[in-house]
Amino acid sequence: MPVKIKCYCSVPFCSNSKRKQPQLSFHDFPKDKHVRVKWITAIRREESAKFTVQRGSTYVCSQHFRPEELYVRPGGSRVRLMKGSVPSRFVWNNFGSRRETRQTPDERASTRPGSDIEAAMGERGVQEIEAMRWEPAANVMEHDYSRPPAPGE
């Protein structure tokens, strides 16, 4: 009977698991107290009743480390971490990218082929869209969500 490996990444907002992403490697928290504290701080967790680091059951997946921090020994098959590595690639820092500014949706749309809105809709259509975007709708009803609706409302 095959052994089921329960191996999940403990980084917030990361749902990687060994079962779903077998190509990733999962790494135990380090034994060294100082490096362990750096890991806990880096992943924005605090040890408490809700989260405790336990060897053999608390992991961080390889997605949170820079590629140069991962290696395989010659003749080996297991991915290892360089000593002193600290996870640094997260959702909240756009996985460690250096890109500081992101294009607006309009800027991204304007780079797509066939995205010339004015040509597709004509000037009148663009003006109507702009009016809807910036003017409050006249037919929007106010709702009092603090009380249940009366029959017929």
mmCIF file of C-alpha atoms in Angstrom, residues 26-116:
data_model
loop_
_atom_site.group_PDB
_atom_site.id
_atom_site.type_symbol
_atom_site.label_atom_id
_atom_site.label_comp_id
_atom_site.label_asym_id
_atom_site.label_seq_id
_atom_site.Cartn_x
_atom_site.Cartn_y
_atom_site.Cartn_z
ATOM 1 C CA PHE A 26 9.490 20.963 0.350
ATOM 2 C CA HIS A 27 11.980 22.023 2.992
ATOM 3 C CA ASP A 28 11.923 21.615 6.779
ATOM 4 C CA PHE A 29 12.505 24.674 8.909
ATOM 5 C CA PRO A 30 16.187 24.863 9.876
ATOM 6 C CA LYS A 31 17.525 23.540 13.181
ATOM 7 C CA ASP A 32 19.582 26.704 13.729
ATOM 8 C CA LYS A 33 17.436 28.976 15.944
ATOM 9 C CA HIS A 34 18.610 32.218 14.338
ATOM 10 C CA VAL A 35 17.882 31.076 10.784
ATOM 11 C CA ARG A 36 14.564 29.555 11.939
ATOM 12 C CA VAL A 37 13.495 32.934 13.346
ATOM 13 C CA LYS A 38 14.427 34.551 10.014
ATOM 14 C CA TRP A 39 12.211 32.027 8.188
ATOM 15 C CA ILE A 40 9.263 32.614 10.522
ATOM 16 C CA THR A 41 9.639 36.378 10.146
ATOM 17 C CA ALA A 42 10.048 36.132 6.356
ATOM 18 C CA ILE A 43 6.857 34.100 5.906
ATOM 19 C CA ARG A 44 4.977 36.523 8.178
ATOM 20 C CA ARG A 45 3.984 33.991 10.795
ATOM 21 C CA GLU A 46 4.334 33.892 14.563
ATOM 22 C CA GLU A 47 4.707 30.764 16.626
ATOM 23 C CA SER A 48 1.548 30.368 18.680
ATOM 24 C CA ALA A 49 -1.196 27.836 19.343
ATOM 25 C CA LYS A 50 -2.270 28.214 15.692
ATOM 26 C CA PHE A 51 1.211 27.765 14.209
ATOM 27 C CA THR A 52 4.113 25.778 15.583
ATOM 28 C CA VAL A 53 7.223 24.641 13.762
ATOM 29 C CA GLN A 54 7.704 20.888 14.015
ATOM 30 C CA ARG A 55 10.516 19.000 12.294
ATOM 31 C CA GLY A 56 9.092 16.621 9.720
ATOM 32 C CA SER A 57 5.697 18.297 9.406
ATOM 33 C CA THR A 58 6.206 22.045 8.840
ATOM 34 C CA TYR A 59 7.567 22.937 5.411
ATOM 35 C CA VAL A 60 8.204 25.753 2.959
ATOM 36 C CA CYS A 61 8.040 24.866 -0.734
ATOM 37 C CA SER A 62 10.846 25.607 -3.192
ATOM 38 C CA GLN A 63 8.708 28.252 -4.920
ATOM 39 C CA HIS A 64 9.613 30.664 -2.091
ATOM 40 C CA PHE A 65 13.386 30.420 -2.624
ATOM 41 C CA ARG A 66 15.500 31.981 -5.359
ATOM 42 C CA PRO A 67 16.689 29.408 -7.929
ATOM 43 C CA GLU A 68 20.337 29.989 -6.999
ATOM 44 C CA GLU A 69 19.583 28.865 -3.418
ATOM 45 C CA LEU A 70 18.493 25.391 -4.590
ATOM 46 C CA TYR A 71 20.875 22.645 -5.717
ATOM 47 C CA VAL A 72 21.154 18.888 -6.256
ATOM 48 C CA ARG A 73 24.280 17.048 -5.117
ATOM 49 C CA PRO A 74 26.280 15.354 -7.884
ATOM 50 C CA GLY A 75 24.781 11.914 -8.382
ATOM 51 C CA GLY A 76 21.828 12.827 -6.154
ATOM 52 C CA SER A 77 18.190 13.390 -6.955
ATOM 53 C CA ARG A 78 16.957 15.384 -3.952
ATOM 54 C CA VAL A 79 16.739 19.176 -4.177
ATOM 55 C CA ARG A 80 18.526 20.836 -1.270
ATOM 56 C CA LEU A 81 18.857 24.365 0.062
ATOM 57 C CA MET A 82 22.103 26.223 0.446
ATOM 58 C CA LYS A 83 23.019 26.751 4.094
ATOM 59 C CA GLY A 84 21.572 29.974 5.509
ATOM 60 C CA SER A 85 18.932 30.380 2.765
ATOM 61 C CA VAL A 86 15.815 32.285 3.790
ATOM 62 C CA PRO A 87 12.544 32.231 1.820
ATOM 63 C CA SER A 88 12.055 35.524 -0.007
ATOM 64 C CA ARG A 89 9.567 34.996 -2.850
ATOM 65 C CA PHE A 90 5.955 35.597 -1.807
ATOM 66 C CA VAL A 91 2.604 36.790 -3.112
ATOM 67 C CA TRP A 92 2.942 40.008 -1.124
ATOM 68 C CA ASN A 93 6.213 40.924 -2.869
ATOM 69 C CA ASN A 94 5.159 39.638 -6.300
ATOM 70 C CA PHE A 95 7.386 36.565 -5.845
ATOM 71 C CA GLY A 96 10.504 38.637 -5.341
ATOM 72 C CA SER A 97 10.390 40.428 -8.676
ATOM 73 C CA ARG A 98 12.171 43.736 -8.972
ATOM 74 C CA ARG A 99 9.316 45.269 -10.986
ATOM 75 C CA GLU A 100 8.074 48.211 -8.945
ATOM 76 C CA THR A 101 5.190 49.540 -11.008
ATOM 77 C CA ARG A 102 2.411 47.616 -12.641
ATOM 78 C CA GLN A 103 0.542 48.826 -15.689
ATOM 79 C CA THR A 104 -3.073 49.822 -15.238
ATOM 80 C CA PRO A 105 -5.721 47.582 -16.852
ATOM 81 C CA ASP A 106 -6.212 50.214 -19.593
ATOM 82 C CA GLU A 107 -2.464 50.250 -20.318
ATOM 83 C CA ARG A 108 -2.348 46.456 -20.469
ATOM 84 C CA ALA A 109 -5.423 46.354 -22.727
ATOM 85 C CA SER A 110 -3.962 48.931 -25.093
ATOM 86 C CA THR A 111 -1.022 46.643 -25.862
ATOM 87 C CA ARG A 112 -3.251 43.769 -26.984
ATOM 88 C CA PRO A 113 -3.821 43.302 -30.714
ATOM 89 C CA GLY A 114 -7.177 44.686 -31.865
ATOM 90 C CA SER A 115 -7.688 46.678 -28.680
ATOM 91 C CA ASP A 116 -8.368 50.068 -30.211
#
